[in-house]
PDB file of C-alpha atoms and ligand atoms in Angstrom:
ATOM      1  CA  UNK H 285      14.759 -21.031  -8.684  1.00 34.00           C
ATOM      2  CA  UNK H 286      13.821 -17.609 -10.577  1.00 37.00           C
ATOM      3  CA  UNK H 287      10.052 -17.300 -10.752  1.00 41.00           C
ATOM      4  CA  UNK H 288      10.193 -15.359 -14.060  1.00 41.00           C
ATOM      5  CA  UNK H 289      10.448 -16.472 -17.623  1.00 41.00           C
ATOM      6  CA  UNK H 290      12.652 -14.091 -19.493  1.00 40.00           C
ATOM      7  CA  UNK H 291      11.295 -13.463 -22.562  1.00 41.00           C
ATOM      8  CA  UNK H 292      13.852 -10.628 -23.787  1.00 40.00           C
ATOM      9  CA  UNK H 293      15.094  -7.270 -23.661  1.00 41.00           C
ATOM     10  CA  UNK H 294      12.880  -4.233 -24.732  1.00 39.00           C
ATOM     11  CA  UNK H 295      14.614  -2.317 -27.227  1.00 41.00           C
ATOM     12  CA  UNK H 296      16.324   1.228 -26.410  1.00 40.00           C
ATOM     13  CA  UNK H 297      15.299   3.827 -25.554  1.00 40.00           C
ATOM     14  CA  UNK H 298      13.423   2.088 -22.447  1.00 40.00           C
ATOM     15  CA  UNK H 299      15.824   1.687 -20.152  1.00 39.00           C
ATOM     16  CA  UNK H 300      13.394  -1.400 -18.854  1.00 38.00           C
ATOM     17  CA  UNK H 301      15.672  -4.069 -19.380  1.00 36.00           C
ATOM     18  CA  UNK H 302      13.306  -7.023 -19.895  1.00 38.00           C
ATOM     19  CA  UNK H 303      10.033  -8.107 -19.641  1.00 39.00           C
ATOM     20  CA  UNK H 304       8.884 -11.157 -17.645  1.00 37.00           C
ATOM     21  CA  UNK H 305       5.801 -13.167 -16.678  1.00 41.00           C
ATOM     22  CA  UNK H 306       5.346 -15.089 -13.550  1.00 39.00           C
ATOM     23  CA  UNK H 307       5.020 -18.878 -14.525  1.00 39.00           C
ATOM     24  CA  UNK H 308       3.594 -21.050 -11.790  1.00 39.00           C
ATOM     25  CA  UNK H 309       0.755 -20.330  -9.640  1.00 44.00           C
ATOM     26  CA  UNK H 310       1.674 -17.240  -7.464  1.00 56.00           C
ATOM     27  CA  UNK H 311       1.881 -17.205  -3.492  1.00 80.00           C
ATOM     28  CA  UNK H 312       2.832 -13.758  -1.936  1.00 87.00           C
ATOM     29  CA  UNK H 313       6.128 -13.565  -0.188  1.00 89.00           C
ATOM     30  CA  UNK H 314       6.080 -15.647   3.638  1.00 90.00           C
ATOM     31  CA  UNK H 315       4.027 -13.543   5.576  1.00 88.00           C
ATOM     32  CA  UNK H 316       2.245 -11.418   3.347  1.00 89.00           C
ATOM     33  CA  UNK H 317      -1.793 -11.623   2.245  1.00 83.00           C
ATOM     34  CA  UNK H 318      -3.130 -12.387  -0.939  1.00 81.00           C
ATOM     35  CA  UNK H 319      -5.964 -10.538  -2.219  1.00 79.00           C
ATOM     36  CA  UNK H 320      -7.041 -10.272  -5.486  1.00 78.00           C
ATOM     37  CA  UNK H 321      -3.610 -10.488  -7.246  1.00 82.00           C
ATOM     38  CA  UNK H 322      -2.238  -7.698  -4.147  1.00 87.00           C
ATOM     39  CA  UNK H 323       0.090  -9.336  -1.745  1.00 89.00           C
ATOM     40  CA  UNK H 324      -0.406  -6.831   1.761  1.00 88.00           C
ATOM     41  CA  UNK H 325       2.184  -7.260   5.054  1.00 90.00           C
ATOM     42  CA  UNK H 326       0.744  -5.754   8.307  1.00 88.00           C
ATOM     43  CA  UNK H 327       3.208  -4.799  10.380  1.00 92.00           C
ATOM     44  CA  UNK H 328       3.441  -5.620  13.908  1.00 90.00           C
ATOM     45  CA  UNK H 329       6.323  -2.717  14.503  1.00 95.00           C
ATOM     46  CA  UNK H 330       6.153   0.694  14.557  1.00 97.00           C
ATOM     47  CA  UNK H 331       7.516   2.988  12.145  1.00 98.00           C
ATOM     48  CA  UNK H 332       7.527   6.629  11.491  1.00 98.00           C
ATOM     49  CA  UNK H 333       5.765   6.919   8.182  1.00 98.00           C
ATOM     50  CA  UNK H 334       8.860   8.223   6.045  1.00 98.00           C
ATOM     51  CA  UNK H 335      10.774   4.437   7.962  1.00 98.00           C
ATOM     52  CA  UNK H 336       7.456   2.519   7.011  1.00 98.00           C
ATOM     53  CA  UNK H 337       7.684   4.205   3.471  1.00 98.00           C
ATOM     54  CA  UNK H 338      11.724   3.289   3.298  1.00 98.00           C
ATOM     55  CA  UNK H 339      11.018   0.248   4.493  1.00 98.00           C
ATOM     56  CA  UNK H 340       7.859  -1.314   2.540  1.00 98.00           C
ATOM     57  CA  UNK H 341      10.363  -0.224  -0.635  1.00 97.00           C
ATOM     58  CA  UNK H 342      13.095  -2.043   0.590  1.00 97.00           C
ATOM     59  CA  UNK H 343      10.434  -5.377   0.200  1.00 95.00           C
ATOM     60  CA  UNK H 344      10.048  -3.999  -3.164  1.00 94.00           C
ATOM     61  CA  UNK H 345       6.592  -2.716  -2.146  1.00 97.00           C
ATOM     62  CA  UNK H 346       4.825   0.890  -1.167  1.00 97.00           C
ATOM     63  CA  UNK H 347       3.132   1.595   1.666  1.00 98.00           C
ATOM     64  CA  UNK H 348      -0.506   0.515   0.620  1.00 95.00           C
ATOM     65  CA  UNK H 349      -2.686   2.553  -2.047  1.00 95.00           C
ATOM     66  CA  UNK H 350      -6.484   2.278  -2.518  1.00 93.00           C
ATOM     67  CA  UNK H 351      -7.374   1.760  -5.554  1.00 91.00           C
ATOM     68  CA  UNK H 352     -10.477   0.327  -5.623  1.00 86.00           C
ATOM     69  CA  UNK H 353     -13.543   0.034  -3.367  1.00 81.00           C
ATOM     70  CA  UNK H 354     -12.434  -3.500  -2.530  1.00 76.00           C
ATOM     71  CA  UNK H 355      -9.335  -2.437  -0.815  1.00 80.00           C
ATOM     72  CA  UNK H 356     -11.041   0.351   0.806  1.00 77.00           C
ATOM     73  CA  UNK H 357     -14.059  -2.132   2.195  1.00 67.00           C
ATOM     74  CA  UNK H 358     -11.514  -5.108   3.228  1.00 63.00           C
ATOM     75  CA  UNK H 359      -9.223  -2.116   4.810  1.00 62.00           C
ATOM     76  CA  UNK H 360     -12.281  -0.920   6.350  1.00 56.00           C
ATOM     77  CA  UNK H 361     -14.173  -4.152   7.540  1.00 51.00           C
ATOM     78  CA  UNK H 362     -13.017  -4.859  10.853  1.00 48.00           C
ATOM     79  CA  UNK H 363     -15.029  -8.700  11.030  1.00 46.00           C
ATOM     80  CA  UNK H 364     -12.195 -10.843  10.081  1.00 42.00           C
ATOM     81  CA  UNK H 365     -12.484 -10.552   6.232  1.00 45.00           C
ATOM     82  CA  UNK H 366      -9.301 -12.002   5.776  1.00 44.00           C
ATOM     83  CA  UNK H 367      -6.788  -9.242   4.461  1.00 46.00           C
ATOM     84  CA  UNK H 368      -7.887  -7.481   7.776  1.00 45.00           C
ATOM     85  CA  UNK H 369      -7.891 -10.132  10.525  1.00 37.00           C
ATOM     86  CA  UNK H 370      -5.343  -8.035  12.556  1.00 40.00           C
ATOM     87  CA  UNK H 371      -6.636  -4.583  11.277  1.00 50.00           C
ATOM     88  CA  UNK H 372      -9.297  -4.421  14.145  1.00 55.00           C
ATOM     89  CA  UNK H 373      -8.488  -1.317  16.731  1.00 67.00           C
ATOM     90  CA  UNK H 374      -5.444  -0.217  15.206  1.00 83.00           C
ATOM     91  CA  UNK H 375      -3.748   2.611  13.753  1.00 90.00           C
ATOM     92  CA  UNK H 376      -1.514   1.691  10.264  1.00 92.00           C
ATOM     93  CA  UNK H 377       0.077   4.192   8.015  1.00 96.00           C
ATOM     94  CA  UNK H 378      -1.111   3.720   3.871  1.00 96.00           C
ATOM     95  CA  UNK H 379       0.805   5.473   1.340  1.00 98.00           C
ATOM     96  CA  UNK H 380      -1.779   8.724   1.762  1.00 98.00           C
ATOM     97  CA  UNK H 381       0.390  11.814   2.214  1.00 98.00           C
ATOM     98  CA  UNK H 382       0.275  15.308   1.290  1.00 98.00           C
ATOM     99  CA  UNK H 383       3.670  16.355   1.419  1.00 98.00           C
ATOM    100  CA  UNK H 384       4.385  18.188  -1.916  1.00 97.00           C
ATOM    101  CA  UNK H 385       1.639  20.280  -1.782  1.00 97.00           C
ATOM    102  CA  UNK H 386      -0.705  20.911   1.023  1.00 98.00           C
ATOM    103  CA  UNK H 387      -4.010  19.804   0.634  1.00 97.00           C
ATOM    104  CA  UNK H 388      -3.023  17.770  -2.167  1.00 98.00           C
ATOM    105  CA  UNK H 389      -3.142  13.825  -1.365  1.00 98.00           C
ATOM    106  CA  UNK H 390      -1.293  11.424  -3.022  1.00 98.00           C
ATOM    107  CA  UNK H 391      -0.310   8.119  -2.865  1.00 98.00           C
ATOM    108  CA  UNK H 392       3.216   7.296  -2.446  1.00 98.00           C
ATOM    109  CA  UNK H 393       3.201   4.521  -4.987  1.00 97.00           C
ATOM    110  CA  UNK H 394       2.302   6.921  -8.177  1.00 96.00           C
ATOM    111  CA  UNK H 395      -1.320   5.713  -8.090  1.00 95.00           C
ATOM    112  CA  UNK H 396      -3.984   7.787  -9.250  1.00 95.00           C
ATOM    113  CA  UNK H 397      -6.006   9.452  -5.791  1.00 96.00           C
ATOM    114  CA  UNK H 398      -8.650   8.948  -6.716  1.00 94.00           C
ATOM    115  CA  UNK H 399     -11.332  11.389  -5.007  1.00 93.00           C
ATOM    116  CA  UNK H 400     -14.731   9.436  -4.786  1.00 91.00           C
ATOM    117  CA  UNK H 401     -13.069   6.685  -2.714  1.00 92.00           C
ATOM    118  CA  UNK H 402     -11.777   9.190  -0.199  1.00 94.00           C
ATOM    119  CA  UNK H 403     -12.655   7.904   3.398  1.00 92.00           C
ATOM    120  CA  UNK H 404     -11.755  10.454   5.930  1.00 95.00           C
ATOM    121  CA  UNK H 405     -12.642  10.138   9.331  1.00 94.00           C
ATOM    122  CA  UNK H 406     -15.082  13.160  10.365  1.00 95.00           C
ATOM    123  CA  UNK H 407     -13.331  16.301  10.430  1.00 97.00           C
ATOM    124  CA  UNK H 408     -10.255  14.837   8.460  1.00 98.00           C
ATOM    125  CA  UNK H 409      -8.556  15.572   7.516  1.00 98.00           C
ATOM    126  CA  UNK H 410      -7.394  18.842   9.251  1.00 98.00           C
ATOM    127  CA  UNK H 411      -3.465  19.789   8.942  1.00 98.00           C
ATOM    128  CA  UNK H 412      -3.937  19.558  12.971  1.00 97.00           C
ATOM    129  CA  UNK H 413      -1.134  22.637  14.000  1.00 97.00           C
ATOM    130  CA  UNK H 414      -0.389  22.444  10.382  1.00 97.00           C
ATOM    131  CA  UNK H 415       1.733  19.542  10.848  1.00 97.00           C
ATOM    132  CA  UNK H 416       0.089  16.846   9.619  1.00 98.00           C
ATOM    133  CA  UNK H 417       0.945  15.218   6.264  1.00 98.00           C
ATOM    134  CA  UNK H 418       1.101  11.282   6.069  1.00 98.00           C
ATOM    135  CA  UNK H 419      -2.196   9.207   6.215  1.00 98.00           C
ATOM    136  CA  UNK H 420      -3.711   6.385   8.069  1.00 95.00           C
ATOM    137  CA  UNK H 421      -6.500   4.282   8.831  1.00 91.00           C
ATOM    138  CA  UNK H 422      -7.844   3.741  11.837  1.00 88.00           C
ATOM    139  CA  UNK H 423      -9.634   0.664  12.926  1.00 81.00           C
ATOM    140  CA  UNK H 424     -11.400   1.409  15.316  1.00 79.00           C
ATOM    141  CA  UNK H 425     -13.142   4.376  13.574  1.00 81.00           C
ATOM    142  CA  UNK H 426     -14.187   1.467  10.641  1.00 78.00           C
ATOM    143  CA  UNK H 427     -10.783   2.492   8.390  1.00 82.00           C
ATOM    144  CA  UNK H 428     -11.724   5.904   8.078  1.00 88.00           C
ATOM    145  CA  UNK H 429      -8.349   7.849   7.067  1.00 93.00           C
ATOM    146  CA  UNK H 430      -6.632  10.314   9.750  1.00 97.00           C
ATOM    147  CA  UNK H 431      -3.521  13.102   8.782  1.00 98.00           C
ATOM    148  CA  UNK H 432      -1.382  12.987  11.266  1.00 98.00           C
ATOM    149  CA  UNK H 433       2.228  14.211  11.560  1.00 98.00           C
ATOM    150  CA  UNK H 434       3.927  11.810   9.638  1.00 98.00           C
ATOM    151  CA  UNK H 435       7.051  11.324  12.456  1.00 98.00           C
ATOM    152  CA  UNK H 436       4.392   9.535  14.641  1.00 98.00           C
ATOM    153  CA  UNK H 437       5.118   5.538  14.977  1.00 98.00           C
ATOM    154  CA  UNK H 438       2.469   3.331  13.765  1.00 96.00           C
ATOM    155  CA  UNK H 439       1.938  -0.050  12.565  1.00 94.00           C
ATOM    156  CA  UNK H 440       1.731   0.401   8.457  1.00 95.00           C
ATOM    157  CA  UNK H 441       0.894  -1.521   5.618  1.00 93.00           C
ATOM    158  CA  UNK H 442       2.464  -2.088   2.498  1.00 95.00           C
ATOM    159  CA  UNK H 443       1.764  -3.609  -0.572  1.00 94.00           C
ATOM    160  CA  UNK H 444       2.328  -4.921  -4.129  1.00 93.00           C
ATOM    161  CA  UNK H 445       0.930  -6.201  -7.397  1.00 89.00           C
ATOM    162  CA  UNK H 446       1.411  -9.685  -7.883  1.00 83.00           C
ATOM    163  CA  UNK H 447       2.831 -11.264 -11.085  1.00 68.00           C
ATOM    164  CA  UNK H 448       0.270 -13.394 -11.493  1.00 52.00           C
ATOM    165  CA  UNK H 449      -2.254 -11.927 -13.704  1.00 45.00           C
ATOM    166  CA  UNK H 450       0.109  -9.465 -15.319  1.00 47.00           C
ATOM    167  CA  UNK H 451       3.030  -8.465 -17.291  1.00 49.00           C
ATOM    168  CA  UNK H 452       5.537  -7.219 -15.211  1.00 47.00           C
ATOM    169  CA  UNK H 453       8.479  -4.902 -16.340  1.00 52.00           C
ATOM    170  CA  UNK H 454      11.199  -4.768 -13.793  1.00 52.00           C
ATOM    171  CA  UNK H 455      14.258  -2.290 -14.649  1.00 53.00           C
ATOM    172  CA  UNK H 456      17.808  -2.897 -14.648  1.00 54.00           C
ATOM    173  CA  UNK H 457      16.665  -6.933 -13.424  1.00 48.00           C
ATOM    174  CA  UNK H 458      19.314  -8.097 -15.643  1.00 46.00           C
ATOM    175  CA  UNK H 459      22.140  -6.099 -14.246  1.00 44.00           C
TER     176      UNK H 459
HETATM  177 CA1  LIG G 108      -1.157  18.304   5.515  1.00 89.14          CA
HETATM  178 CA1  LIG G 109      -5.691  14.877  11.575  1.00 89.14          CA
END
């Protein structure tokens, strides 16, 4: 059973083909987190960051942003809060990277960076042997963000907006 009420197509020159609103209460997808209208998978695999990336997309998700200082304090809160009960002590990729220009971090979903909730480990991050261009955060340093070279395999999380609270355009869903 579709989950969306189709209300109708948005008139060219969008290309978005039509515009829909989630009807019953929302659950994230089996196996995903709810928080706050986010749905989050933690990955038990390992991925290279550019497979994580591929991957989380594939689920019609990102790698995770952080957006605001709710994420970053759940992502950072080791004590069971309940987005992070298996974040303790590990390593997981987030959408951080600076691969288009060095120095320059983005998030891989086309969210803002946005610089005063920047959490960087000590010393982070540092281009180690100028290789080092995907993020992470690292529980056991409290979810402080590490660069590291982004073929490494780590655990990763991705995310995505639930429909509950929003509008939601989704392209070409009517092809
Ligand atoms: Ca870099
Ligand atoms: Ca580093």
């Amino acid at each position: 059973m579709s989950k969306y009420l189709i209300l109708g197509r948005v008139s060219p020159p969008s290309n978005i083909s039509f515009l829909c609103f989630h009807l019953a209460h929302s659950q994230c997808r089996q196996g995903w987190r709810e928080y706050e209208s986010k749905c989050y998978f933690f990955s038990t695999d390992t991925k290279s960051w550019p497979e994580a990336n591929a991957h989380c997309m594939e689920q019609n998700s990102h790698l995770m942003s952080i957006q605001d200082i709710h994420e970053r304090v759940r992502s950072s809160n080791p004590d069971g809060t309940r987005i992070c009960l298996r974040f303790t002590f590990k390593i997981f990729w987030i959408g951080l990277n600076d691969l288009i220009v060095e120095g320059i971090w983005e998030w891989s979903d086309g969210k803002p960076f946005i610089e005063y909730l920047s959490f960087w480990m000590s010393g982070q991050p540092d281009n180690w042997n100028n290789t080092e261009d995907c993020g992470q955060v690292v529980g056991y340093n409290f979810g402080h963000w590490n660069d590291e070279n982004c073929a490494a395999k780590r655990k990763y999380i991705c995310k995505y907006i639930n429909c509950k609270e929003i509008w939601k355009l989704q392209p070409g869903a009517l092809k």
